[in-house]
Coordinates of N, CA and C in Angstrom, one line a residue:
M1 N -35.5 -0.8 13.0 CA -34.1 -1.2 12.6 C -33.4 -2.3 13.1
Q2 N -34.4 -2.6 14.3 CA -33.3 -4.1 14.8 C -34.1 -5.4 13.5
K3 N -35.4 -5.3 13.0 CA -35.5 -6.7 12.5 C -34.4 -6.3 10.6
T4 N -34.1 -5.2 10.6 CA -34.1 -4.7 8.8 C -32.4 -5.0 8.9
G5 N -32.1 -5.9 7.8 CA -30.9 -6.0 7.8 C -30.2 -5.4 6.3
R6 N -29.0 -5.5 6.3 CA -28.7 -4.0 4.6 C -29.2 -5.2 3.8
K7 N -29.6 -5.8 3.6 CA -30.1 -6.8 1.9 C -31.3 -6.3 1.5
D8 N -32.2 -6.2 2.9 CA -33.6 -6.2 2.9 C -34.0 -3.6 3.3
W9 N -33.0 -3.2 3.2 CA -32.9 -2.3 2.7 C -32.7 -2.0 1.4
D10 N -31.6 -2.6 1.2 CA -31.7 -2.1 0.1 C -32.7 -2.6 -0.9
L11 N -33.2 -3.4 -0.5 CA -34.1 -4.0 -1.7 C -34.5 -3.3 -1.6
V12 N -36.0 -2.9 -0.8 CA -36.9 -1.7 -0.1 C -36.5 -0.5 -1.1
I13 N -35.2 0.0 -0.4 CA -34.9 1.4 -1.1 C -35.1 1.5 -2.5
K14 N -34.3 0.3 -3.2 CA -34.4 0.2 -4.8 C -35.9 -0.1 -5.1
T15 N -36.7 -0.7 -4.7 CA -38.1 -1.1 -4.7 C -38.8 -0.3 -5.3
S16 N -38.5 0.5 -4.2 CA -39.3 1.9 -3.8 C -38.7 3.2 -4.8
L17 N -37.7 4.0 -4.5 CA -36.9 4.8 -4.6 C -36.3 4.9 -5.8
T18 N -35.8 3.7 -6.1 CA -35.2 3.9 -7.4 C -35.4 3.8 -8.6
S19 N -36.8 2.7 -8.6 CA -37.8 2.6 -9.7 C -38.5 3.9 -9.8
L20 N -39.1 4.6 -8.9 CA -39.5 6.0 -8.9 C -39.1 7.1 -10.0
F21 N -37.4 7.2 -9.3 CA -36.5 7.9 -10.2 C -36.6 7.6 -11.5
K22 N -36.7 6.0 -11.8 CA -36.1 5.9 -13.3 C -37.1 5.5 -14.0
M23 N -38.8 5.4 -13.4 CA -40.5 5.7 -13.7 C -39.6 7.1 -14.2
C24 N -39.5 8.2 -13.5 CA -40.1 9.7 -13.9 C -38.7 9.8 -14.9
R25 N -38.0 9.8 -15.0 CA -36.2 10.0 -15.5 C -37.1 9.3 -16.9
S26 N -37.1 8.2 -17.2 CA -37.6 7.2 -18.1 C -38.9 8.4 -19.1
I27 N -39.9 8.8 -18.6 CA -40.9 10.2 -19.0 C -40.3 11.6 -19.2
K28 N -39.2 11.9 -18.8 CA -38.5 13.2 -18.2 C -39.1 14.4 -19.5
D29 N -38.4 13.6 -21.1 CA -38.9 14.0 -21.9 C -40.0 15.1 -22.0
D30 N -40.9 14.0 -22.1 CA -42.5 13.8 -22.5 C -42.8 14.5 -21.6
M31 N -42.8 14.8 -20.0 CA -42.9 15.6 -19.4 C -42.4 17.3 -19.4
L32 N -41.9 17.5 -20.1 CA -41.2 18.5 -19.9 C -42.4 18.9 -21.2
N33 N -42.1 17.9 -22.4 CA -42.8 18.6 -23.9 C -44.3 18.8 -23.6
A34 N -44.9 18.4 -22.6 CA -46.4 18.4 -22.6 C -47.0 19.3 -21.7
S35 N -48.2 20.0 -22.5 CA -49.1 21.2 -21.8 C -49.5 21.0 -20.7
F36 N -49.4 19.3 -20.4 CA -50.1 18.6 -19.1 C -49.2 18.3 -18.7
S37 N -49.3 17.1 -17.6 CA -48.7 15.7 -16.9 C -49.6 15.3 -16.0
R38 N -49.5 14.3 -15.5 CA -49.9 13.8 -14.0 C -49.3 12.7 -13.4
I39 N -48.0 12.9 -12.3 CA -48.2 12.1 -11.9 C -48.8 11.7 -10.4
I40 N -49.1 10.7 -10.5 CA -49.7 10.4 -8.9 C -49.4 9.2 -8.5
L41 N -48.4 9.4 -7.5 CA -48.1 7.9 -6.3 C -48.9 7.4 -5.2
I42 N -48.6 6.4 -5.6 CA -49.1 5.5 -4.4 C -48.1 5.2 -3.2
S43 N -48.2 6.0 -1.9 CA -47.5 5.4 -1.4 C -48.2 4.6 -0.3
S44 N -47.1 5.1 0.8 CA -48.7 4.6 2.0 C -48.1 5.4 3.0
I45 N -49.3 5.1 4.3 CA -49.1 5.6 5.4 C -47.8 5.9 6.5
D46 N -47.0 4.7 6.0 CA -45.7 4.5 6.4 C -44.8 5.7 6.7
D47 N -45.1 6.6 5.3 CA -44.3 7.8 4.9 C -44.3 8.7 6.0
Q48 N -45.9 8.8 6.9 CA -46.1 9.9 7.7 C -46.1 9.6 9.4
K49 N -46.4 8.6 9.5 CA -46.3 8.5 10.9 C -45.2 7.1 11.3
G50 N -44.5 6.3 10.3 CA -43.5 5.1 10.9 C -44.4 4.2 11.1
Q51 N -43.7 2.8 11.5 CA -44.3 1.5 11.2 C -43.6 1.1 11.9
F52 N -43.0 0.3 13.1 CA -43.0 -0.7 13.9 C -42.2 -1.5 13.2
G53 N -40.5 -1.5 13.0 CA -40.1 -3.2 12.7 C -40.3 -2.6 11.1
K54 N -40.9 -1.5 10.7 CA -40.4 -1.4 9.0 C -40.1 0.2 8.6
T55 N -38.3 0.4 9.1 CA -37.9 1.0 8.9 C -37.5 1.5 7.5
N56 N -37.0 0.6 7.4 CA -36.8 0.7 5.6 C -38.0 1.0 5.3
S57 N -38.8 0.7 5.0 CA -40.1 0.9 4.2 C -40.8 2.4 4.4
S58 N -40.8 3.1 5.7 CA -41.5 4.0 6.2 C -40.2 4.9 5.9
A59 N -38.9 4.7 5.5 CA -38.0 5.9 5.3 C -38.1 5.7 3.5
A60 N -38.4 5.3 2.8 CA -38.6 5.0 1.5 C -40.1 6.1 1.0
A61 N -40.8 5.4 1.7 CA -42.1 6.4 1.8 C -41.7 7.3 1.9
A62 N -41.4 7.8 3.0 CA -40.7 9.6 3.2 C -40.1 9.6 1.7
E63 N -39.0 9.1 1.6 CA -38.3 9.7 0.4 C -39.5 9.7 -0.9
D64 N -39.8 8.9 -1.0 CA -40.8 9.0 -2.1 C -41.6 10.2 -2.2
I65 N -42.1 11.1 -1.3 CA -42.7 12.1 -1.1 C -41.9 12.9 -1.4
G66 N -40.8 13.6 -0.9 CA -40.3 14.1 -0.8 C -39.2 14.0 -2.4
F67 N -39.2 13.4 -3.0 CA -39.3 13.1 -4.7 C -40.2 14.0 -4.9
T68 N -41.4 13.5 -4.9 CA -42.3 13.7 -5.8 C -42.3 15.2 -5.4
K69 N -42.5 15.9 -4.2 CA -42.6 17.7 -3.5 C -41.5 18.1 -4.8
S70 N -40.2 17.5 -5.0 CA -39.6 18.3 -5.5 C -39.3 18.6 -7.1
L71 N -39.6 17.4 -7.5 CA -39.9 17.4 -8.7 C -40.8 17.8 -9.0
S72 N -42.3 18.0 -8.4 CA -43.2 18.9 -8.7 C -42.9 20.4 -9.4
L73 N -41.5 21.3 -8.0 CA -41.3 22.3 -7.8 C -40.4 22.8 -9.1
E74 N -39.6 21.6 -9.7 CA -39.2 21.3 -11.2 C -40.1 21.7 -12.1
T75 N -41.1 20.9 -12.3 CA -42.0 20.7 -13.6 C -43.2 21.7 -13.8
V76 N -43.7 22.7 -12.3 CA -44.8 22.9 -12.3 C -45.5 24.0 -12.8
S77 N -44.4 24.9 -13.6 CA -45.0 26.2 -13.9 C -45.0 26.0 -15.6
I78 N -45.0 24.3 -16.0 CA -44.9 23.8 -17.3 C -46.5 23.6 -17.4
G79 N -47.2 23.1 -15.9 CA -48.3 22.3 -16.2 C -48.0 21.2 -15.9
N80 N -47.4 20.5 -15.5 CA -47.2 19.0 -14.6 C -47.5 19.9 -12.9
T81 N -48.1 18.1 -12.7 CA -48.4 18.1 -11.2 C -48.3 16.7 -10.7
L82 N -47.9 17.0 -10.0 CA -47.2 15.3 -8.5 C -47.7 15.4 -7.5
N83 N -48.3 14.1 -7.4 CA -49.7 14.3 -6.1 C -49.2 13.2 -5.4
V84 N -49.6 12.8 -3.8 CA -49.2 11.3 -3.4 C -51.2 11.0 -2.9
I85 N -50.8 9.6 -3.1 CA -52.1 8.9 -1.9 C -51.1 8.3 -0.8
A86 N -51.4 8.2 0.4 CA -51.4 7.7 1.5 C -51.9 6.7 1.8
P87 N -52.5 5.4 1.8 CA -53.4 4.9 2.5 C -53.0 3.6 3.2
D88 N -53.4 3.6 4.0 CA -52.7 1.9 4.7 C -54.0 0.6 4.8
Y89 N -54.6 0.4 5.4 CA -55.0 -0.7 5.1 C -56.0 -1.1 4.0
I90 N -55.5 -0.8 2.8 CA -56.9 -1.5 2.0 C -56.7 -2.7 1.2
T91 N -58.4 -3.5 0.8 CA -58.3 -4.8 0.8 C -58.1 -5.3 -0.4
T92 N -56.2 -5.7 -0.3 CA -55.7 -6.1 -1.7 C -55.4 -7.3 -1.2
E93 N -54.5 -8.2 -2.2 CA -54.1 -9.2 -1.7 C -53.2 -9.9 -1.0
M94 N -52.0 -9.1 -0.8 CA -51.4 -9.0 0.7 C -52.0 -8.5 1.3
V95 N -53.1 -7.5 2.1 CA -53.2 -7.2 3.1 C -54.3 -9.0 3.7
M96 N -55.1 -9.0 2.6 CA -56.0 -10.2 2.7 C -55.5 -11.5 3.1
A97 N -54.4 -12.0 2.9 CA -53.8 -13.0 3.4 C -52.9 -12.7 4.6
V98 N -53.1 -11.5 5.5 CA -52.7 -11.9 7.2 C -54.1 -12.6 7.2
P99 N -53.5 -13.6 8.1 CA -54.8 -14.0 9.2 C -55.7 -13.2 9.5
K100 N -56.9 -13.6 9.3 CA -58.6 -13.2 9.7 C -58.3 -12.7 11.3
K101 N -58.2 -13.6 12.2 CA -57.6 -13.4 13.7 C -56.7 -11.9 13.7
I102 N -55.5 -11.9 12.8 CA -54.6 -10.4 13.5 C -55.8 -9.5 12.5
L103 N -56.6 -9.5 11.9 CA -57.1 -8.3 10.7 C -58.0 -7.7 11.8
N104 N -58.8 -8.9 12.9 CA -59.6 -8.7 13.7 C -60.1 -8.7 14.7
V105 N -58.4 -8.5 15.8 CA -58.7 -8.7 16.6 C -57.4 -7.2 16.5
S106 N -56.3 -7.3 15.9 CA -55.7 -5.8 15.7 C -55.3 -5.2 15.3
I107 N -55.5 -5.5 13.5 CA -55.5 -4.3 13.0 C -57.3 -2.9 12.3
I108 N -57.9 -3.8 12.4 CA -59.4 -3.1 12.1 C -60.0 -2.6 13.7
P109 N -60.4 -2.9 14.8 CA -59.9 -2.0 16.0 C -59.2 -0.9 16.2
Q110 N -57.8 -0.9 15.6 CA -57.3 0.2 15.3 C -57.5 2.0 14.6
I111 N -58.4 1.3 13.6 CA -59.5 2.1 12.5 C -60.3 2.7 12.4
P112 N -60.3 3.7 13.3 CA -61.6 4.5 13.3 C -63.1 4.0 12.8
V113 N -62.3 4.2 11.5 CA -63.8 4.2 10.8 C -64.4 2.0 11.3
R114 N -63.6 1.4 11.6 CA -63.9 0.3 11.8 C -64.1 -1.0 10.6
R115 N -63.4 -0.6 9.6 CA -63.3 -1.6 8.7 C -62.0 -0.7 7.7
L116 N -61.9 -2.0 6.5 CA -60.7 -1.6 5.8 C -60.4 -0.9 4.3
G117 N -60.2 -0.3 4.0 CA -60.6 0.7 2.8 C -60.4 -0.2 1.4
Q118 N -61.3 -0.1 0.4 CA -61.2 -0.4 -1.1 C -60.5 0.5 -1.6
A119 N -60.1 -0.8 -2.4 CA -59.2 -0.3 -3.7 C -59.9 1.1 -4.8
R120 N -61.0 1.1 -5.0 CA -62.2 1.9 -5.9 C -62.1 3.0 -4.8
E121 N -61.8 3.2 -3.5 CA -61.8 4.6 -3.0 C -60.6 5.3 -3.0
I122 N -59.4 4.2 -3.2 CA -58.3 4.8 -3.7 C -57.5 5.4 -5.1
A123 N -58.9 4.9 -6.2 CA -59.0 5.0 -7.6 C -59.7 6.7 -7.6
R124 N -60.3 6.9 -6.3 CA -61.3 7.9 -6.6 C -60.3 9.2 -6.5
Y125 N -59.2 8.9 -5.9 CA -58.5 10.2 -5.2 C -57.5 10.0 -7.1
V126 N -57.4 8.9 -7.2 CA -56.6 9.3 -8.9 C -57.4 10.0 -9.6
V127 N -59.0 9.6 -10.0 CA -59.4 10.5 -10.4 C -59.3 11.7 -10.0
L128 N -59.4 12.6 -9.0 CA -59.4 13.8 -8.5 C -58.4 14.4 -9.1
F129 N -56.9 13.7 -8.3 CA -55.3 14.3 -9.1 C -55.8 14.4 -10.8
A130 N -55.8 13.7 -11.5 CA -56.0 13.4 -12.8 C -56.0 15.2 -13.7
P131 N -57.5 15.0 -13.8 CA -58.2 16.0 -15.1 C -57.2 17.4 -14.5
N132 N -57.3 18.3 -15.6 CA -56.5 19.5 -16.1 C -57.8 20.5 -14.9
E133 N -58.6 20.3 -14.6 CA -59.4 20.8 -13.9 C -59.3 21.2 -12.7
T134 N -58.1 20.3 -12.1 CA -57.6 20.0 -10.7 C -55.9 20.7 -10.8
A135 N -55.6 21.0 -11.5 CA -54.0 21.7 -11.8 C -53.5 22.3 -11.2
F136 N -54.8 22.6 -10.0 CA -54.1 23.6 -8.8 C -53.4 23.5 -7.7
I137 N -53.5 21.6 -7.8 CA -53.5 20.6 -6.9 C -52.2 20.0 -7.6
T138 N -50.6 20.5 -6.3 CA -50.1 19.8 -6.4 C -48.8 20.1 -5.7
K139 N -48.5 18.6 -4.7 CA -47.4 19.0 -4.6 C -48.1 18.0 -3.4
S140 N -49.7 17.8 -3.0 CA -50.6 17.7 -1.7 C -50.3 16.3 -1.8
T141 N -50.6 15.4 -0.6 CA -50.5 13.8 -0.1 C -51.4 13.9 0.9
I142 N -52.7 12.9 -0.3 CA -53.8 12.6 0.8 C -53.7 11.4 1.3
T143 N -54.1 11.5 3.0 CA -54.3 10.5 3.4 C -55.1 9.2 4.1
A144 N -55.2 8.6 3.4 CA -56.6 7.6 3.2 C -56.2 6.5 4.0
N145 N -57.2 6.8 4.9 CA -56.8 5.5 6.3 C -57.8 5.5 7.2
G146 N -59.0 5.9 6.8 CA -59.7 5.4 8.1 C -60.0 6.5 9.0
G147 N -59.0 7.0 9.3 CA -59.0 8.3 10.3 C -57.2 8.1 11.5
Q148 N -57.1 7.2 10.8 CA -56.2 6.0 11.7 C -55.4 7.5 12.2
Y149 N -54.4 7.8 11.0 CA -53.3 8.9 11.4 C -54.2 9.8 10.7
L150 N -53.7 10.8 11.4 CA -54.5 12.6 11.1 C -53.3 13.2 10.7
M151 N -52.8 14.3 9.5 CA -51.7 14.5 9.2 C -52.1 16.5 9.8

């Protein structure tokens, strides 16, 4: 919280939590009228373990999980499921913009599998949650972080 000013706090909460609310609100009627629907939120490991200097994003991610679990309870009886995937370091543009020295010295050595995750690995979880055959899975959070943090 020492590094986070009010403007940064509000921006992260608006980007993460408020956008999730607006998206779900915009599809609420369709979701309630569907025989089944899926919401699969891609969040962050920060929601579970916290992160130094990222109080705002850790809080927003944890709120996203609480929102998802509550909305699941409101809609599961009509066939809707809501689940969360919480990855850590994935080879995205943002992560690859981190200087190589920092990646190789400070980040990758902290990951027990000794590598960054791949987007296709996260996509496989989406495929897991999406079909009607896995409708028994709801209110779940899959932590995908190479063993860095275990729930």
